[in-house]
PDB file of C-alpha atoms in Angstrom:
ATOM      1  CA  MET A   1      84.896  83.534  85.133  1.00  0.00           C
ATOM      2  CA  GLU A   2      87.268  85.269  84.181  1.00  0.00           C
ATOM      3  CA  HIS A   3      88.446  88.533  85.680  1.00  0.00           C
ATOM      4  CA  ILE A   4      87.600  91.982  84.010  1.00  0.00           C
ATOM      5  CA  ILE A   5      91.328  93.762  82.797  1.00  0.00           C
ATOM      6  CA  TRP A   6      91.337  96.798  83.160  1.00  0.00           C
ATOM      7  CA  ASP A   7      93.499  99.130  80.907  1.00  0.00           C
ATOM      8  CA  LEU A   8      92.657 101.947  80.405  1.00  0.00           C
ATOM      9  CA  ASP A   9      96.117 104.853  79.081  1.00  0.00           C
ATOM     10  CA  PRO A  10      95.756 107.693  81.299  1.00  0.00           C
ATOM     11  CA  VAL A  11      95.023 109.931  77.926  1.00  0.00           C
ATOM     12  CA  LEU A  12      92.645 111.159  77.075  1.00  0.00           C
ATOM     13  CA  ILE A  13      93.550 112.661  74.498  1.00  0.00           C
ATOM     14  CA  SER A  14      96.209 114.112  72.757  1.00  0.00           C
ATOM     15  CA  PHE A  15      96.593 117.266  70.251  1.00  0.00           C
ATOM     16  CA  MET A  16      99.837 118.806  69.288  1.00  0.00           C
ATOM     17  CA  GLY A  17     101.255 117.822  72.446  1.00  0.00           C
ATOM     18  CA  LEU A  18      98.843 118.590  74.733  1.00  0.00           C
ATOM     19  CA  LYS A  19      97.562 115.699  76.878  1.00  0.00           C
ATOM     20  CA  VAL A  20      94.094 116.170  78.979  1.00  0.00           C
ATOM     21  CA  HIS A  21      94.164 113.221  80.783  1.00  0.00           C
ATOM     22  CA  TRP A  22      91.121 111.382  82.251  1.00  0.00           C
ATOM     23  CA  TYR A  23      92.107 112.238  85.943  1.00  0.00           C
ATOM     24  CA  GLY A  24      92.327 116.116  85.337  1.00  0.00           C
ATOM     25  CA  ALA A  25      89.128 115.875  83.018  1.00  0.00           C
ATOM     26  CA  LEU A  26      86.774 114.478  85.641  1.00  0.00           C
ATOM     27  CA  PHE A  27      89.001 115.816  87.882  1.00  0.00           C
ATOM     28  CA  ALA A  28      87.878 118.870  86.784  1.00  0.00           C
ATOM     29  CA  LEU A  29      83.996 117.576  85.248  1.00  0.00           C
ATOM     30  CA  ALA A  30      84.166 117.181  89.268  1.00  0.00           C
ATOM     31  CA  ILE A  31      84.369 120.246  90.952  1.00  0.00           C
ATOM     32  CA  ALA A  32      81.492 122.023  88.096  1.00  0.00           C
ATOM     33  CA  THR A  33      78.784 119.276  88.732  1.00  0.00           C
ATOM     34  CA  GLY A  34      79.745 120.579  92.677  1.00  0.00           C
ATOM     35  CA  PHE A  35      79.774 124.437  91.702  1.00  0.00           C
ATOM     36  CA  GLN A  36      77.041 123.846  89.391  1.00  0.00           C
ATOM     37  CA  VAL A  37      74.746 121.650  92.499  1.00  0.00           C
ATOM     38  CA  MET A  38      75.277 124.245  94.824  1.00  0.00           C
ATOM     39  CA  LYS A  39      74.015 127.486  91.881  1.00  0.00           C
ATOM     40  CA  ARG A  40      70.948 125.892  91.554  1.00  0.00           C
ATOM     41  CA  MET A  41      70.226 125.079  95.565  1.00  0.00           C
ATOM     42  CA  TYR A  42      71.476 129.361  95.993  1.00  0.00           C
ATOM     43  CA  ALA A  43      68.677 130.101  93.252  1.00  0.00           C
ATOM     44  CA  LYS A  44      66.115 128.357  95.083  1.00  0.00           C
ATOM     45  CA  GLU A  45      66.609 129.690  98.272  1.00  0.00           C
ATOM     46  CA  GLY A  46      67.154 132.951  96.216  1.00  0.00           C
ATOM     47  CA  LEU A  47      70.410 133.770  97.095  1.00  0.00           C
ATOM     48  CA  ASP A  48      73.267 135.279  95.336  1.00  0.00           C
ATOM     49  CA  VAL A  49      74.594 133.130  93.187  1.00  0.00           C
ATOM     50  CA  GLU A  50      77.205 135.386  91.065  1.00  0.00           C
ATOM     51  CA  SER A  51      79.101 135.593  94.462  1.00  0.00           C
ATOM     52  CA  LEU A  52      79.866 131.697  94.574  1.00  0.00           C
ATOM     53  CA  ASP A  53      81.609 132.281  92.026  1.00  0.00           C
ATOM     54  CA  ASN A  54      84.470 133.469  93.893  1.00  0.00           C
ATOM     55  CA  PHE A  55      83.685 130.733  96.306  1.00  0.00           C
ATOM     56  CA  LEU A  56      84.677 128.395  93.393  1.00  0.00           C
ATOM     57  CA  VAL A  57      88.484 129.796  93.389  1.00  0.00           C
ATOM     58  CA  TYR A  58      89.337 130.079  97.033  1.00  0.00           C
ATOM     59  CA  CYS A  59      88.111 125.900  97.345  1.00  0.00           C
ATOM     60  CA  VAL A  60      89.080 124.413  94.189  1.00  0.00           C
ATOM     61  CA  VAL A  61      93.077 126.422  96.271  1.00  0.00           C
ATOM     62  CA  GLY A  62      91.685 125.567  98.759  1.00  0.00           C
ATOM     63  CA  ILE A  63      90.965 121.745  98.280  1.00  0.00           C
ATOM     64  CA  ILE A  64      94.756 121.295  96.668  1.00  0.00           C
ATOM     65  CA  VAL A  65      96.846 122.792 100.153  1.00  0.00           C
ATOM     66  CA  GLY A  66      94.951 121.318 102.549  1.00  0.00           C
ATOM     67  CA  ALA A  67      94.896 117.341 100.347  1.00  0.00           C
ATOM     68  CA  ARG A  68      98.038 118.256  99.742  1.00  0.00           C
ATOM     69  CA  LEU A  69      99.253 119.159 102.975  1.00  0.00           C
ATOM     70  CA  VAL A  70      97.014 116.294 104.563  1.00  0.00           C
ATOM     71  CA  HIS A  71      98.991 113.780 102.714  1.00  0.00           C
ATOM     72  CA  CYS A  72     102.847 114.545 103.482  1.00  0.00           C
ATOM     73  CA  ILE A  73     102.164 114.591 107.341  1.00  0.00           C
ATOM     74  CA  PHE A  74     100.387 111.408 107.651  1.00  0.00           C
ATOM     75  CA  TYR A  75     100.367 109.027 105.196  1.00  0.00           C
ATOM     76  CA  ASP A  76     104.934 110.116 104.084  1.00  0.00           C
ATOM     77  CA  PRO A  77     105.736 112.415 106.988  1.00  0.00           C
ATOM     78  CA  SER A  78     109.479 111.017 106.779  1.00  0.00           C
ATOM     79  CA  TYR A  79     110.197 111.157 102.628  1.00  0.00           C
ATOM     80  CA  TYR A  80     108.257 115.339 102.755  1.00  0.00           C
ATOM     81  CA  PHE A  81     110.006 116.394 105.917  1.00  0.00           C
ATOM     82  CA  ALA A  82     113.461 115.041 104.360  1.00  0.00           C
ATOM     83  CA  HIS A  83     111.864 116.982 100.756  1.00  0.00           C
ATOM     84  CA  PRO A  84     109.852 119.616 101.613  1.00  0.00           C
ATOM     85  CA  LEU A  85     110.157 120.820  98.406  1.00  0.00           C
ATOM     86  CA  LYS A  86     108.348 118.019  96.829  1.00  0.00           C
ATOM     87  CA  ILE A  87     105.559 118.706  98.575  1.00  0.00           C
ATOM     88  CA  LEU A  88     104.786 121.595  95.470  1.00  0.00           C
ATOM     89  CA  ALA A  89     105.465 118.391  93.081  1.00  0.00           C
ATOM     90  CA  ILE A  90     101.642 117.844  93.150  1.00  0.00           C
ATOM     91  CA  TRP A  91     101.867 116.374  89.511  1.00  0.00           C
ATOM     92  CA  GLU A  92     103.728 113.750  90.660  1.00  0.00           C
ATOM     93  CA  GLY A  93     100.631 112.302  92.673  1.00  0.00           C
ATOM     94  CA  GLY A  94      99.854 112.182  95.709  1.00  0.00           C
ATOM     95  CA  LEU A  95      95.937 114.216  97.236  1.00  0.00           C
ATOM     96  CA  ALA A  96      94.429 113.343 100.369  1.00  0.00           C
ATOM     97  CA  SER A  97      90.756 113.533 100.416  1.00  0.00           C
ATOM     98  CA  HIS A  98      90.421 114.215 104.302  1.00  0.00           C
ATOM     99  CA  GLY A  99      92.619 117.389 104.176  1.00  0.00           C
ATOM    100  CA  GLY A 100      91.067 118.414 100.261  1.00  0.00           C
ATOM    101  CA  GLY A 101      87.285 118.914 102.715  1.00  0.00           C
ATOM    102  CA  LEU A 102      89.340 120.874 105.104  1.00  0.00           C
ATOM    103  CA  GLY A 103      90.894 122.746 102.780  1.00  0.00           C
ATOM    104  CA  ALA A 104      86.695 123.728 101.528  1.00  0.00           C
ATOM    105  CA  ILE A 105      85.512 123.780 104.716  1.00  0.00           C
ATOM    106  CA  LEU A 106      88.540 126.700 106.099  1.00  0.00           C
ATOM    107  CA  ALA A 107      87.089 128.474 101.885  1.00  0.00           C
ATOM    108  CA  LEU A 108      83.534 128.317 102.558  1.00  0.00           C
ATOM    109  CA  TYR A 109      84.578 130.250 106.231  1.00  0.00           C
ATOM    110  CA  TYR A 110      86.615 132.197 103.707  1.00  0.00           C
ATOM    111  CA  TYR A 111      84.220 133.788 101.651  1.00  0.00           C
ATOM    112  CA  LYS A 112      81.036 133.268 104.382  1.00  0.00           C
ATOM    113  CA  ARG A 113      82.270 136.405 106.754  1.00  0.00           C
ATOM    114  CA  GLN A 114      82.136 138.650 102.944  1.00  0.00           C
ATOM    115  CA  VAL A 115      77.637 137.189 101.676  1.00  0.00           C
ATOM    116  CA  LYS A 116      77.507 136.989 105.869  1.00  0.00           C
ATOM    117  CA  LEU A 117      75.365 133.550 105.749  1.00  0.00           C
ATOM    118  CA  PRO A 118      75.112 131.949 108.777  1.00  0.00           C
ATOM    119  CA  PHE A 119      78.298 129.268 108.309  1.00  0.00           C
ATOM    120  CA  LEU A 120      76.070 125.774 109.918  1.00  0.00           C
ATOM    121  CA  PHE A 121      73.686 126.816 107.272  1.00  0.00           C
ATOM    122  CA  LEU A 122      76.285 127.086 104.517  1.00  0.00           C
ATOM    123  CA  LEU A 123      78.004 123.726 105.244  1.00  0.00           C
ATOM    124  CA  ASP A 124      74.490 121.388 104.631  1.00  0.00           C
ATOM    125  CA  ARG A 125      74.489 122.929 101.159  1.00  0.00           C
ATOM    126  CA  LEU A 126      78.236 121.974 100.131  1.00  0.00           C
ATOM    127  CA  ALA A 127      77.358 119.457 101.974  1.00  0.00           C
ATOM    128  CA  ILE A 128      75.302 117.811  99.198  1.00  0.00           C
ATOM    129  CA  ALA A 129      77.655 119.530  96.019  1.00  0.00           C
ATOM    130  CA  THR A 130      80.757 117.698  97.891  1.00  0.00           C
ATOM    131  CA  ALA A 131      78.794 114.341  97.980  1.00  0.00           C
ATOM    132  CA  ILE A 132      78.654 114.944  94.169  1.00  0.00           C
ATOM    133  CA  PHE A 133      82.308 116.245  93.837  1.00  0.00           C
ATOM    134  CA  GLY A 134      83.717 112.792  95.580  1.00  0.00           C
ATOM    135  CA  PHE A 135      81.410 110.306  92.705  1.00  0.00           C
ATOM    136  CA  PHE A 136      84.013 111.648  90.111  1.00  0.00           C
ATOM    137  CA  VAL A 137      86.506 112.089  92.231  1.00  0.00           C
ATOM    138  CA  ARG A 138      87.245 108.053  92.276  1.00  0.00           C
ATOM    139  CA  LEU A 139      85.948 107.617  89.209  1.00  0.00           C
ATOM    140  CA  ALA A 140      88.781 109.396  88.575  1.00  0.00           C
ATOM    141  CA  ASN A 141      90.884 107.124  90.658  1.00  0.00           C
ATOM    142  CA  PHE A 142      89.503 104.438  89.021  1.00  0.00           C
ATOM    143  CA  ALA A 143      90.625 105.357  85.585  1.00  0.00           C
ATOM    144  CA  ASN A 144      94.088 105.843  86.933  1.00  0.00           C
ATOM    145  CA  SER A 145      94.027 102.754  88.549  1.00  0.00           C
ATOM    146  CA  GLU A 146      94.740 104.084  92.603  1.00  0.00           C
ATOM    147  CA  ILE A 147      93.545 103.563  95.154  1.00  0.00           C
ATOM    148  CA  LEU A 148      93.926 100.030  94.470  1.00  0.00           C
ATOM    149  CA  GLY A 149      92.023  97.879  96.468  1.00  0.00           C
ATOM    150  CA  GLU A 150      93.584  94.280  97.651  1.00  0.00           C
ATOM    151  CA  PRO A 151      93.628  90.980  96.480  1.00  0.00           C
ATOM    152  CA  THR A 152      90.286  88.863  95.544  1.00  0.00           C
ATOM    153  CA  THR A 153      89.209  86.713  95.016  1.00  0.00           C
ATOM    154  CA  GLN A 154      85.110  87.679  94.323  1.00  0.00           C
ATOM    155  CA  PRO A 155      83.612  86.966  90.726  1.00  0.00           C
ATOM    156  CA  TRP A 156      83.820  90.446  90.185  1.00  0.00           C
ATOM    157  CA  GLY A 157      87.360  91.823  91.382  1.00  0.00           C
ATOM    158  CA  ILE A 158      89.309  93.512  88.825  1.00  0.00           C
ATOM    159  CA  ILE A 159      92.893  93.534  87.349  1.00  0.00           C
ATOM    160  CA  PHE A 160      94.932  96.777  87.157  1.00  0.00           C
ATOM    161  CA  LYS A 161      97.353  95.664  84.529  1.00  0.00           C
ATOM    162  CA  ARG A 162      99.427  98.637  84.566  1.00  0.00           C
ATOM    163  CA  ILE A 163      99.820  97.471  88.579  1.00  0.00           C
ATOM    164  CA  ASP A 164      99.741  93.307  88.472  1.00  0.00           C
ATOM    165  CA  MET A 165      97.826  90.742  87.304  1.00  0.00           C
ATOM    166  CA  LEU A 166      96.002  90.109  90.588  1.00  0.00           C
ATOM    167  CA  PRO A 167      91.549  90.635  90.131  1.00  0.00           C
ATOM    168  CA  ARG A 168      91.623  93.382  93.428  1.00  0.00           C
ATOM    169  CA  HIS A 169      89.114  95.344  95.460  1.00  0.00           C
ATOM    170  CA  PRO A 170      87.894  98.265  93.101  1.00  0.00           C
ATOM    171  CA  ALA A 171      87.978  99.414  96.009  1.00  0.00           C
ATOM    172  CA  GLN A 172      87.582 102.970  93.784  1.00  0.00           C
ATOM    173  CA  LEU A 173      83.978 102.711  92.793  1.00  0.00           C
ATOM    174  CA  TYR A 174      82.407 100.523  95.939  1.00  0.00           C
ATOM    175  CA  GLU A 175      84.170 104.690  96.770  1.00  0.00           C
ATOM    176  CA  SER A 176      82.645 106.533  93.701  1.00  0.00           C
ATOM    177  CA  PHE A 177      78.875 104.182  95.053  1.00  0.00           C
ATOM    178  CA  ALA A 178      78.661 104.884  98.233  1.00  0.00           C
ATOM    179  CA  TYR A 179      79.006 109.200  97.236  1.00  0.00           C
ATOM    180  CA  LEU A 180      76.244 108.809  94.564  1.00  0.00           C
ATOM    181  CA  LEU A 181      74.172 107.117  97.153  1.00  0.00           C
ATOM    182  CA  ILE A 182      74.676 109.816  99.491  1.00  0.00           C
ATOM    183  CA  PHE A 183      74.375 112.591  97.338  1.00  0.00           C
ATOM    184  CA  ILE A 184      70.810 110.890  96.142  1.00  0.00           C
ATOM    185  CA  GLY A 185      70.184 110.945  99.605  1.00  0.00           C
ATOM    186  CA  LEU A 186      70.448 113.901 100.554  1.00  0.00           C
ATOM    187  CA  TYR A 187      69.144 115.630  97.931  1.00  0.00           C
ATOM    188  CA  ALA A 188      66.371 113.979  98.491  1.00  0.00           C
ATOM    189  CA  ILE A 189      66.490 114.859 102.342  1.00  0.00           C
ATOM    190  CA  TYR A 190      67.126 119.057 101.553  1.00  0.00           C
ATOM    191  CA  LYS A 191      64.161 118.741  98.564  1.00  0.00           C
ATOM    192  CA  TYR A 192      61.506 117.393 100.933  1.00  0.00           C
ATOM    193  CA  THR A 193      62.139 117.344 104.025  1.00  0.00           C
ATOM    194  CA  ASN A 194      62.401 120.813 106.513  1.00  0.00           C
ATOM    195  CA  MET A 195      65.851 119.192 108.280  1.00  0.00           C
ATOM    196  CA  LYS A 196      67.353 122.147 106.140  1.00  0.00           C
ATOM    197  CA  GLN A 197      65.980 124.389 108.588  1.00  0.00           C
ATOM    198  CA  LYS A 198      68.097 122.907 111.909  1.00  0.00           C
ATOM    199  CA  HIS A 199      71.262 124.272 110.996  1.00  0.00           C
ATOM    200  CA  GLY A 200      74.091 121.725 110.938  1.00  0.00           C
ATOM    201  CA  ALA A 201      71.868 118.446 110.244  1.00  0.00           C
ATOM    202  CA  ILE A 202      72.068 117.965 106.493  1.00  0.00           C
ATOM    203  CA  PHE A 203      75.869 118.178 107.560  1.00  0.00           C
ATOM    204  CA  GLY A 204      75.948 116.321 110.246  1.00  0.00           C
ATOM    205  CA  VAL A 205      74.139 113.062 107.709  1.00  0.00           C
ATOM    206  CA  PHE A 206      77.203 113.867 105.325  1.00  0.00           C
ATOM    207  CA  LEU A 207      79.789 113.449 107.238  1.00  0.00           C
ATOM    208  CA  VAL A 208      78.549 109.874 109.637  1.00  0.00           C
ATOM    209  CA  SER A 209      77.300 108.799 106.654  1.00  0.00           C
ATOM    210  CA  VAL A 210      80.857 108.893 104.129  1.00  0.00           C
ATOM    211  CA  PHE A 211      83.267 108.643 106.633  1.00  0.00           C
ATOM    212  CA  SER A 212      80.816 105.659 108.173  1.00  0.00           C
ATOM    213  CA  ALA A 213      81.353 104.712 104.594  1.00  0.00           C
ATOM    214  CA  ARG A 214      85.012 105.077 104.162  1.00  0.00           C
ATOM    215  CA  ILE A 215      85.959 103.588 107.387  1.00  0.00           C
ATOM    216  CA  ALA A 216      84.192 100.415 106.001  1.00  0.00           C
ATOM    217  CA  ILE A 217      86.039 100.086 102.698  1.00  0.00           C
ATOM    218  CA  GLU A 218      89.399 100.579 103.657  1.00  0.00           C
ATOM    219  CA  SER A 219      89.585  98.119 104.742  1.00  0.00           C
ATOM    220  CA  VAL A 220      89.496  96.320 100.806  1.00  0.00           C
ATOM    221  CA  LYS A 221      92.493  99.282 100.436  1.00  0.00           C
ATOM    222  CA  VAL A 222      94.900  98.565 100.045  1.00  0.00           C
ATOM    223  CA  SER A 223      97.526 101.325 102.351  1.00  0.00           C
ATOM    224  CA  GLN A 224      99.026 104.070 101.374  1.00  0.00           C
ATOM    225  CA  ALA A 225     100.497 105.115 104.140  1.00  0.00           C
ATOM    226  CA  ALA A 226     104.563 104.463 103.935  1.00  0.00           C
ATOM    227  CA  TYR A 227     104.946 102.330 107.622  1.00  0.00           C
ATOM    228  CA  HIS A 228     103.630 100.358 109.232  1.00  0.00           C
ATOM    229  CA  GLU A 229     100.080 100.736 110.522  1.00  0.00           C
ATOM    230  CA  SER A 230      98.652  98.819 113.028  1.00  0.00           C
ATOM    231  CA  LEU A 231      94.841  98.290 114.180  1.00  0.00           C
ATOM    232  CA  LEU A 232      93.720 101.165 111.948  1.00  0.00           C
ATOM    233  CA  SER A 233      94.843 102.225 108.150  1.00  0.00           C
ATOM    234  CA  ALA A 234      95.690 105.932 108.687  1.00  0.00           C
ATOM    235  CA  GLY A 235      92.684 107.526 106.343  1.00  0.00           C
ATOM    236  CA  GLN A 236      90.409 105.043 109.185  1.00  0.00           C
ATOM    237  CA  TRP A 237      91.451 107.004 111.824  1.00  0.00           C
ATOM    238  CA  LEU A 238      91.242 110.236 109.718  1.00  0.00           C
ATOM    239  CA  SER A 239      87.986 109.667 109.695  1.00  0.00           C
ATOM    240  CA  LEU A 240      87.063 109.308 113.166  1.00  0.00           C
ATOM    241  CA  PRO A 241      87.171 112.139 114.085  1.00  0.00           C
ATOM    242  CA  PHE A 242      84.969 113.597 111.525  1.00  0.00           C
ATOM    243  CA  LEU A 243      82.855 111.171 112.041  1.00  0.00           C
ATOM    244  CA  PHE A 244      82.612 112.202 116.045  1.00  0.00           C
ATOM    245  CA  THR A 245      81.208 115.850 114.633  1.00  0.00           C
ATOM    246  CA  GLY A 246      78.772 114.726 112.554  1.00  0.00           C
ATOM    247  CA  VAL A 247      77.087 112.643 115.603  1.00  0.00           C
ATOM    248  CA  VAL A 248      77.911 115.920 117.045  1.00  0.00           C
ATOM    249  CA  LEU A 249      76.151 118.554 114.671  1.00  0.00           C
ATOM    250  CA  LEU A 250      73.111 115.507 114.725  1.00  0.00           C
ATOM    251  CA  ILE A 251      72.980 116.141 118.202  1.00  0.00           C
ATOM    252  CA  MET A 252      72.872 120.123 118.189  1.00  0.00           C
ATOM    253  CA  ALA A 253      71.176 120.154 115.459  1.00  0.00           C
ATOM    254  CA  TYR A 254      67.947 118.818 116.830  1.00  0.00           C
ATOM    255  CA  ARG A 255      68.439 120.558 120.065  1.00  0.00           C
ATOM    256  CA  LYS A 256      68.333 123.562 119.854  1.00  0.00           C
ATOM    257  CA  PRO A 257      65.433 125.476 117.680  1.00  0.00           C
ATOM    258  CA  ARG A 258      65.674 126.129 114.771  1.00  0.00           C
TER     259      ARG A 258
END
């Protein structure tokens, strides 16, 4: 069986010198889809939908700043400490999803002070939107031939022609479809069960499922760190605190009254 050869032009549209890249278009679609999911839940629960406009601004800033800083500090610290101005050069690539998640949580905390809603209540709803956001972002990584998997002899291996001619695990697609399944599961829990009444429970399920998948898929990824890793990859180490936090939230949610 011949392997699929992936050689997508990173530019989606080019018009009069203006270029729209696949990555940017899919990232924008990720934000827009997550935002619509939040609006749908807000409308269903009779909450102030218009207040989400402010949260969208906070969240975009938090995601970009958090993702950039975590990448610089945890994946290539020696380079960025030697060239601190390069931290601002986000157009050169380098965004860590763990940092993006932390940035979104900080943005939500700032927003929570304005709307006077329980923080864990908001986190439960943000978790559902974040899962579908992650689905599109990993598709963007796939379109951009980045966050590669290790070489494989499996028939579903994909050759990323812009990188080399080795068939590799499509790790981006593994993660993308894992996040899609998690989104479907979380939305079903929100819609059909009473778990949403236990503040923090849905967010706990999100953390456990997402970072369990992340730890497993990291084992077939090419290391993104610029330094030697032992035992676990940088992505796996960064996932462990989130996974532990999810377990704690689930225990707390079911040990206290609604």
